[in-house]
Coordinates of C-alpha atoms and ligand atoms in Angstrom, one line a residue:
M1 CA 3.3 -21.3 -0.8
R2 CA 6.5 -20.0 -2.3
C3 CA 8.2 -22.5 -4.7
K4 CA 11.6 -22.2 -3.2
H5 CA 13.8 -23.4 -6.3
V6 CA 12.3 -21.6 -9.2
M7 CA 14.1 -18.3 -10.2
A8 CA 12.5 -15.5 -12.1
T9 CA 14.2 -12.6 -13.6
V10 CA 11.8 -9.8 -14.6
L11 CA 12.2 -6.3 -16.5
A12 CA 9.8 -3.9 -14.6
I13 CA 9.0 -0.5 -15.6
E14 CA 7.2 2.1 -13.0
T15 CA 5.8 5.3 -14.4
S16 CA 2.5 5.8 -12.3
C17 CA 3.8 9.3 -11.5
D18 CA 6.6 11.6 -11.6
E19 CA 9.5 9.2 -11.7
T20 CA 10.4 7.2 -15.0
A21 CA 11.9 3.8 -13.3
V22 CA 13.2 1.0 -14.9
A23 CA 14.8 -2.3 -13.0
I24 CA 15.9 -5.7 -13.8
V25 CA 15.2 -8.2 -10.7
T26 CA 15.8 -11.8 -10.0
N27 CA 13.4 -12.7 -7.0
R28 CA 14.7 -10.6 -4.5
Q29 CA 17.7 -9.1 -5.8
V30 CA 18.2 -6.3 -7.6
K31 CA 20.2 -6.6 -11.0
S32 CA 19.7 -2.9 -11.9
S33 CA 17.7 0.3 -11.0
I34 CA 17.5 3.1 -12.9
I35 CA 15.2 6.2 -11.6
V36 CA 14.9 9.2 -13.8
S37 CA 13.4 11.9 -11.6
Q38 CA 11.1 14.5 -12.9
I39 CA 11.1 16.5 -9.5
P40 CA 13.1 19.5 -11.3
V41 CA 10.3 19.8 -14.3
H42 CA 7.3 19.7 -12.0
S43 CA 8.9 21.9 -9.1
R44 CA 8.2 25.0 -10.7
Y45 CA 4.4 24.2 -10.9
G46 CA 4.5 23.3 -7.3
G47 CA 3.2 19.7 -8.3
V48 CA 2.9 17.1 -10.7
V49 CA 1.1 18.0 -13.8
P50 CA 0.0 15.0 -15.4
E51 CA 0.0 15.9 -19.1
V52 CA 3.8 17.2 -18.6
A53 CA 4.5 14.0 -16.8
S54 CA 3.4 11.8 -19.5
R55 CA 5.2 13.4 -22.3
R56 CA 8.5 13.3 -20.0
H57 CA 8.1 9.3 -19.4
L58 CA 7.8 8.8 -23.3
E59 CA 11.0 10.8 -23.7
T60 CA 12.9 8.8 -20.9
I61 CA 11.7 5.5 -21.3
N62 CA 14.0 4.0 -23.9
E63 CA 17.1 5.3 -22.7
A64 CA 16.1 4.1 -19.0
I65 CA 15.7 0.5 -20.5
A66 CA 18.9 0.8 -22.5
Q67 CA 20.6 1.6 -19.3
A68 CA 19.0 -1.1 -16.8
T69 CA 19.8 -3.7 -19.4
A70 CA 23.2 -2.7 -19.7
Q71 CA 24.0 -2.2 -16.3
A72 CA 22.3 -5.7 -15.3
Q73 CA 24.7 -7.2 -18.1
L74 CA 21.8 -9.8 -19.1
D75 CA 20.8 -10.9 -22.6
W76 CA 17.1 -10.7 -23.5
K77 CA 17.1 -14.8 -23.2
E78 CA 17.8 -14.6 -19.4
I79 CA 14.6 -12.4 -19.1
D80 CA 11.8 -14.7 -17.7
G81 CA 8.8 -11.5 -18.2
I82 CA 8.1 -7.9 -18.3
A83 CA 6.3 -6.4 -15.9
A84 CA 4.7 -2.6 -15.4
T85 CA 2.8 -0.9 -13.0
C86 CA -1.1 -0.6 -14.4
A87 CA -2.7 0.7 -11.4
P88 CA -3.1 3.0 -9.2
G89 CA -1.8 6.1 -10.8
L90 CA -1.8 8.9 -13.2
V91 CA -3.7 7.2 -16.3
G92 CA -1.7 8.8 -18.8
A93 CA 1.8 8.1 -17.1
L94 CA 0.6 4.7 -16.3
L95 CA -0.3 3.9 -20.0
V96 CA 3.6 4.7 -21.4
G97 CA 4.9 2.2 -19.0
L98 CA 2.3 -0.5 -19.4
T99 CA 2.5 0.0 -23.3
T100 CA 6.2 -0.1 -23.1
A101 CA 6.0 -3.3 -21.4
K102 CA 3.4 -4.9 -23.5
T103 CA 5.4 -4.1 -26.4
L104 CA 8.7 -5.6 -25.0
A105 CA 6.5 -8.8 -24.0
M106 CA 5.4 -9.3 -27.6
V107 CA 8.7 -8.4 -29.5
Y108 CA 10.5 -10.9 -27.2
E109 CA 7.7 -13.4 -26.7
K110 CA 7.9 -13.2 -22.8
P111 CA 5.1 -13.3 -20.3
F112 CA 3.9 -9.7 -19.6
L113 CA 2.5 -8.9 -15.8
G114 CA 0.6 -5.7 -14.9
V115 CA 1.6 -5.1 -11.2
H116 CA -0.6 -3.2 -8.4
H117 CA 1.9 0.0 -7.3
L118 CA 0.9 -0.6 -3.9
E119 CA 1.9 -4.4 -3.8
G120 CA 5.3 -2.9 -5.4
H121 CA 5.8 -0.5 -2.0
I122 CA 5.1 -3.6 0.1
Y123 CA 7.7 -5.9 -1.8
A124 CA 10.2 -2.9 -1.5
T125 CA 11.0 -4.4 2.2
Y126 CA 11.7 -8.1 0.6
L127 CA 14.8 -6.4 -1.5
S128 CA 16.2 -5.5 1.9
E129 CA 14.8 -8.4 4.0
P130 CA 14.9 -11.3 1.5
T131 CA 14.3 -14.1 4.4
L132 CA 11.1 -11.7 5.4
Q133 CA 8.0 -14.2 5.1
P134 CA 4.1 -13.2 5.5
P135 CA 2.3 -12.5 7.8
F136 CA 3.4 -9.6 8.6
L137 CA 1.5 -5.8 9.0
S138 CA 2.2 -3.4 6.3
L139 CA 2.1 0.4 7.0
L140 CA 1.8 2.1 3.5
V141 CA 2.6 5.7 3.7
S142 CA 2.8 7.4 0.2
G143 CA 1.7 10.6 -1.8
G144 CA -1.6 8.9 -2.5
H145 CA -2.3 6.2 0.2
T146 CA -2.0 5.6 4.0
S147 CA -3.0 2.2 5.1
L148 CA -2.3 -0.7 7.4
I149 CA -2.5 -3.9 5.6
Y150 CA -2.1 -7.4 6.9
V151 CA -0.1 -9.3 4.2
S152 CA -1.2 -13.0 4.2
D153 CA 0.6 -13.9 1.0
C154 CA 1.7 -13.0 -2.4
G155 CA -1.6 -11.3 -3.7
D156 CA -3.5 -11.7 -0.5
Y157 CA -4.1 -8.3 1.3
K158 CA -6.7 -7.0 4.0
T159 CA -7.3 -3.4 4.5
L160 CA -7.4 -3.0 8.3
G161 CA -6.8 0.6 8.6
Q162 CA -7.0 3.9 6.2
T163 CA -7.0 7.5 6.2
R164 CA -10.6 9.3 5.6
D165 CA -9.2 12.0 3.8
D166 CA -5.8 13.0 2.9
A167 CA -3.0 11.0 2.4
A168 CA 0.2 11.0 4.6
G169 CA 2.4 12.3 2.0
E170 CA -0.1 14.5 0.3
A171 CA -0.6 16.4 4.1
F172 CA 3.5 16.6 3.8
D173 CA 2.8 18.3 0.3
K174 CA 0.3 20.7 1.2
V175 CA 1.4 21.7 4.5
A176 CA 4.8 22.4 2.8
R177 CA 2.9 24.7 0.4
L178 CA 1.6 26.7 3.1
L179 CA 5.4 27.1 4.8
H180 CA 6.3 28.3 1.3
L181 CA 9.0 25.2 0.9
D182 CA 9.6 23.2 -2.3
Y183 CA 7.8 20.5 -3.7
P184 CA 7.9 17.8 -2.7
G185 CA 7.1 18.6 0.6
G186 CA 8.0 15.7 2.4
P187 CA 11.6 16.0 2.2
A188 CA 11.7 19.7 2.7
I189 CA 9.7 19.1 5.9
D190 CA 11.7 16.4 7.3
R191 CA 14.9 18.4 6.6
L192 CA 13.4 21.6 8.4
A193 CA 11.9 19.7 11.4
Q194 CA 15.9 18.5 12.3
K195 CA 16.0 22.2 13.3
G196 CA 13.0 22.9 15.0
N197 CA 11.0 22.2 18.5
P198 CA 8.5 19.2 17.7
Q199 CA 6.8 20.6 21.0
A200 CA 6.5 24.2 20.1
F201 CA 2.9 24.1 19.0
S202 CA 0.1 21.5 20.0
L203 CA -1.9 19.8 17.2
P204 CA -4.8 17.7 16.5
E205 CA -3.5 14.2 15.9
G206 CA -6.8 13.3 13.6
K207 CA -9.0 10.8 15.3
V208 CA -11.8 9.1 13.5
S209 CA -14.9 9.1 15.5
L210 CA -17.3 5.8 15.4
S211 CA -21.0 6.2 15.1
G212 CA -21.5 3.9 18.2
G213 CA -19.1 6.2 20.3
G214 CA -15.5 6.1 20.8
Y215 CA -12.7 6.4 18.0
H216 CA -11.4 4.1 15.4
P217 CA -8.5 2.1 16.3
Y218 CA -6.3 2.2 13.2
D219 CA -8.0 4.9 10.7
T220 CA -6.6 8.2 10.3
S221 CA -7.5 11.8 9.0
F222 CA -5.2 14.3 8.3
S223 CA -7.5 17.2 7.3
G224 CA -8.1 18.8 10.6
L225 CA -4.4 18.6 10.8
K226 CA -3.9 20.4 7.7
T227 CA -6.5 23.0 8.8
A228 CA -5.2 23.8 12.0
M229 CA -1.7 24.4 10.4
L230 CA -3.6 26.7 7.9
R231 CA -5.3 28.8 10.9
L232 CA -2.0 28.8 12.7
V233 CA 0.0 30.0 9.9
Q234 CA -2.7 32.8 8.9
Q235 CA -2.6 33.9 12.6
L236 CA 1.2 34.2 12.7
E237 CA 0.8 36.0 9.4
K238 CA -1.9 38.6 10.6
N239 CA 0.3 39.0 13.5
K240 CA 3.0 40.4 11.2
Q241 CA 5.4 37.9 12.7
P242 CA 8.2 36.0 10.9
L243 CA 7.0 32.5 10.4
P244 CA 8.9 30.1 12.7
V245 CA 9.1 27.5 10.1
A246 CA 11.4 25.0 11.6
D247 CA 9.1 24.8 14.7
L248 CA 5.9 24.4 12.5
A249 CA 7.4 21.8 10.3
A250 CA 9.0 19.9 13.4
S251 CA 5.5 20.2 15.5
F252 CA 3.5 18.8 12.5
Q253 CA 6.0 16.0 11.5
D254 CA 5.8 14.9 15.1
T255 CA 2.2 14.8 15.2
V256 CA 1.8 12.6 11.9
A257 CA 4.7 10.4 13.3
R258 CA 2.9 9.9 16.4
A259 CA -0.4 9.1 14.8
L260 CA 0.9 6.5 12.6
T261 CA 3.1 5.0 15.3
K262 CA 0.1 4.6 17.7
R263 CA -2.2 3.1 15.2
A264 CA 0.4 0.9 13.6
I265 CA 1.6 -0.5 17.0
A266 CA -2.2 -1.0 18.1
C267 CA -2.9 -2.8 14.9
A268 CA 0.3 -5.0 15.0
L269 CA -0.5 -6.0 18.8
D270 CA -4.3 -6.8 17.9
C271 CA -3.7 -9.2 15.1
G272 CA -0.7 -10.9 16.8
L273 CA 1.7 -9.9 14.4
D274 CA 5.1 -9.5 15.4
T275 CA 6.7 -7.4 12.2
I276 CA 5.5 -3.9 10.7
A277 CA 7.1 -3.4 7.2
V278 CA 6.6 0.4 6.2
G279 CA 6.4 1.3 2.5
G280 CA 5.8 4.4 0.4
G281 CA 7.8 7.8 0.3
V282 CA 6.7 9.0 3.9
A283 CA 8.8 5.7 4.9
A284 CA 11.7 7.9 4.3
N285 CA 10.6 10.6 7.3
S286 CA 13.0 10.6 9.9
G287 CA 10.5 11.5 12.6
L288 CA 8.3 8.6 11.7
R289 CA 11.4 6.2 11.9
K290 CA 12.5 7.3 15.1
H291 CA 8.8 7.0 16.7
L292 CA 7.8 4.0 15.2
Q293 CA 11.5 2.1 16.0
A294 CA 11.0 3.4 19.7
A295 CA 7.4 2.0 20.2
A296 CA 8.2 -1.2 18.4
A297 CA 11.0 -2.0 20.8
E298 CA 9.2 -0.8 23.5
H299 CA 6.4 -3.6 22.4
N300 CA 9.0 -6.0 21.1
L301 CA 8.0 -5.9 17.5
R302 CA 10.0 -5.7 14.6
V303 CA 9.6 -2.8 12.4
L304 CA 11.2 -2.6 9.0
F305 CA 12.1 0.3 6.8
P306 CA 13.6 -0.1 3.2
P307 CA 16.4 2.1 2.6
L308 CA 15.5 5.5 1.5
K309 CA 16.0 4.8 -2.5
L310 CA 13.5 2.0 -2.1
C311 CA 10.8 3.9 -0.2
T312 CA 10.2 6.3 -2.9
D313 CA 8.8 5.2 -6.4
N314 CA 11.3 2.9 -8.2
A315 CA 10.7 -0.3 -10.4
A316 CA 13.0 -2.5 -8.4
M317 CA 10.2 -3.3 -6.2
I318 CA 7.7 -3.7 -9.0
G319 CA 9.9 -6.4 -10.6
C320 CA 10.4 -8.2 -7.1
A321 CA 6.4 -8.5 -6.8
A322 CA 6.4 -9.5 -10.7
C323 CA 8.9 -12.2 -9.8
D324 CA 6.7 -13.4 -6.9
H325 CA 3.6 -13.7 -9.2
L326 CA 5.2 -15.2 -12.0
E327 CA 6.8 -18.1 -9.8
R328 CA 3.4 -18.6 -9.1
G329 CA 2.1 -18.8 -12.7
H330 CA 0.4 -15.3 -12.6
T331 CA 0.4 -13.8 -16.2
S332 CA -1.8 -10.6 -17.2
A333 CA -3.5 -10.5 -20.5
L334 CA -2.1 -8.4 -23.1
T335 CA -5.6 -6.4 -23.2
L336 CA -5.2 -5.4 -19.7
S337 CA -5.4 -1.7 -19.4
V338 CA -4.3 1.1 -16.7
Q339 CA -6.7 2.2 -13.8
S340 CA -6.2 5.2 -11.7
R341 CA -7.9 3.6 -8.7
L342 CA -7.6 0.0 -8.0
D343 CA -8.2 -1.5 -4.2
L344 CA -5.4 -3.5 -3.1
T345 CA -7.4 -6.3 -2.1
Q346 CA -8.4 -6.7 -5.9
V347 CA -5.0 -7.2 -7.1
M348 CA -5.7 -10.9 -8.4
Q349 CA -8.2 -9.1 -10.9
L350 CA -4.8 -8.3 -13.0
Y351 CA -3.6 -12.0 -13.4
Q352 CA -5.3 -15.0 -15.2
K353 CA -3.9 -18.3 -14.1
N354 CA -2.0 -20.3 -16.5
Ligands
KG4_401 O1 6.1 6.4 -2.7 P1 6.1 7.8 -3.3 O2 7.3 8.1 -3.8 O3 4.9 8.0 -4.4 C1 3.6 7.8 -4.4 O4 3.3 6.7 -4.8 O5 2.7 8.6 -3.9 O6 5.7 8.9 -2.3 C2 5.7 10.3 -2.3 C3 5.1 11.1 -1.2 C4 5.2 12.4 -1.5 O7 4.0 13.0 -1.0 C5 6.7 13.0 -0.8 O8 6.4 14.4 -0.1 C6 6.5 12.1 0.3 O9 6.2 10.8 -0.1 N1 7.8 12.0 1.2 C7 8.1 12.0 2.4 C8 9.4 12.1 2.6 N2 10.4 11.6 1.1 C9 9.3 11.4 0.5 N3 7.3 12.7 3.5 C10 8.0 12.7 4.6 N4 9.3 12.6 4.7 C11 10.1 12.4 3.7 N5 11.7 12.3 4.3
ZN402 ZN1 4.6 5.0 -4.7

């Protein structure tokens, strides 16, 4: 159970991919949040270059910390813990944030916490809905993950559905490249889709067959959809036709949104959960928002989307998760390292009980 009377203030760092982010959070309230995006640096390569990301984090992190502490107008004495994302993500990038957090924890003699990036995405919803309490269903849709998680409590998660291949965000980014759009592909497809016809092309939704027959009710597969888009584009280019990019973007986005909506609604209903909290970069997608909100209303379910700036990577969500762990007496050893992969169900491995 949450201790209702304990307030914890945490300085959190997020450097798992291409944003250098620092935030100060008191429980479910953001005191300051700095996000320095590396998108302009990576866009010329069409994707994140890990080595470049690590170097950029190193160059940016100190200034981001200075800005976050100045904006929150808090003294180090008022900070109860220092947290950083430690998994999953790019190892070199994670190391910058984690090493910085450990150093601050040692210098200021504060507890240190390593945080699971996906637990952070789940916690983004608490920042906009501070009264939300588990259990609820979390639909996590980011550049690296697509899963349906039963959230029982802080640190207590069960994966009910997941992608068998590409993550939703990864599919958006790859299809955007096919359509010659800029990186990151998700927002580019989303913008174009507003001008296109979502029924222009019929695309496979990516059902996952079960060995005993039928289909998995909650798992997704986006590789077939991606291949269908590739064939379609190749065909259109062979016929020397100009690519109907808006219609292609709208049809693709609609197919992904419908697939995710169908599975999230079925999962929530089957589990008797009345709330779906969406997290991760693809939670910013307008097509997903539209379809999921309409379907949830039809089934009397509540669907919660964090504001756009909390959907994509930020440190406020990492701080919010860390506050909950700290309140429960969970802290991490200073020997904790980074991990490129770590299942969300293993999150309690990161903590030692005081
Ligand atoms: O959560 P996030 O910022 O980083 C990861 O943890 O992966 O998610 C980034 C992903 C990228 O694949 C990006 O293309 C996608 O989220 N994304 C979107 C939108 N905004 C970001 N996908 C679809 N529609 C959007 N509006
Ligand atoms: Zn993320």
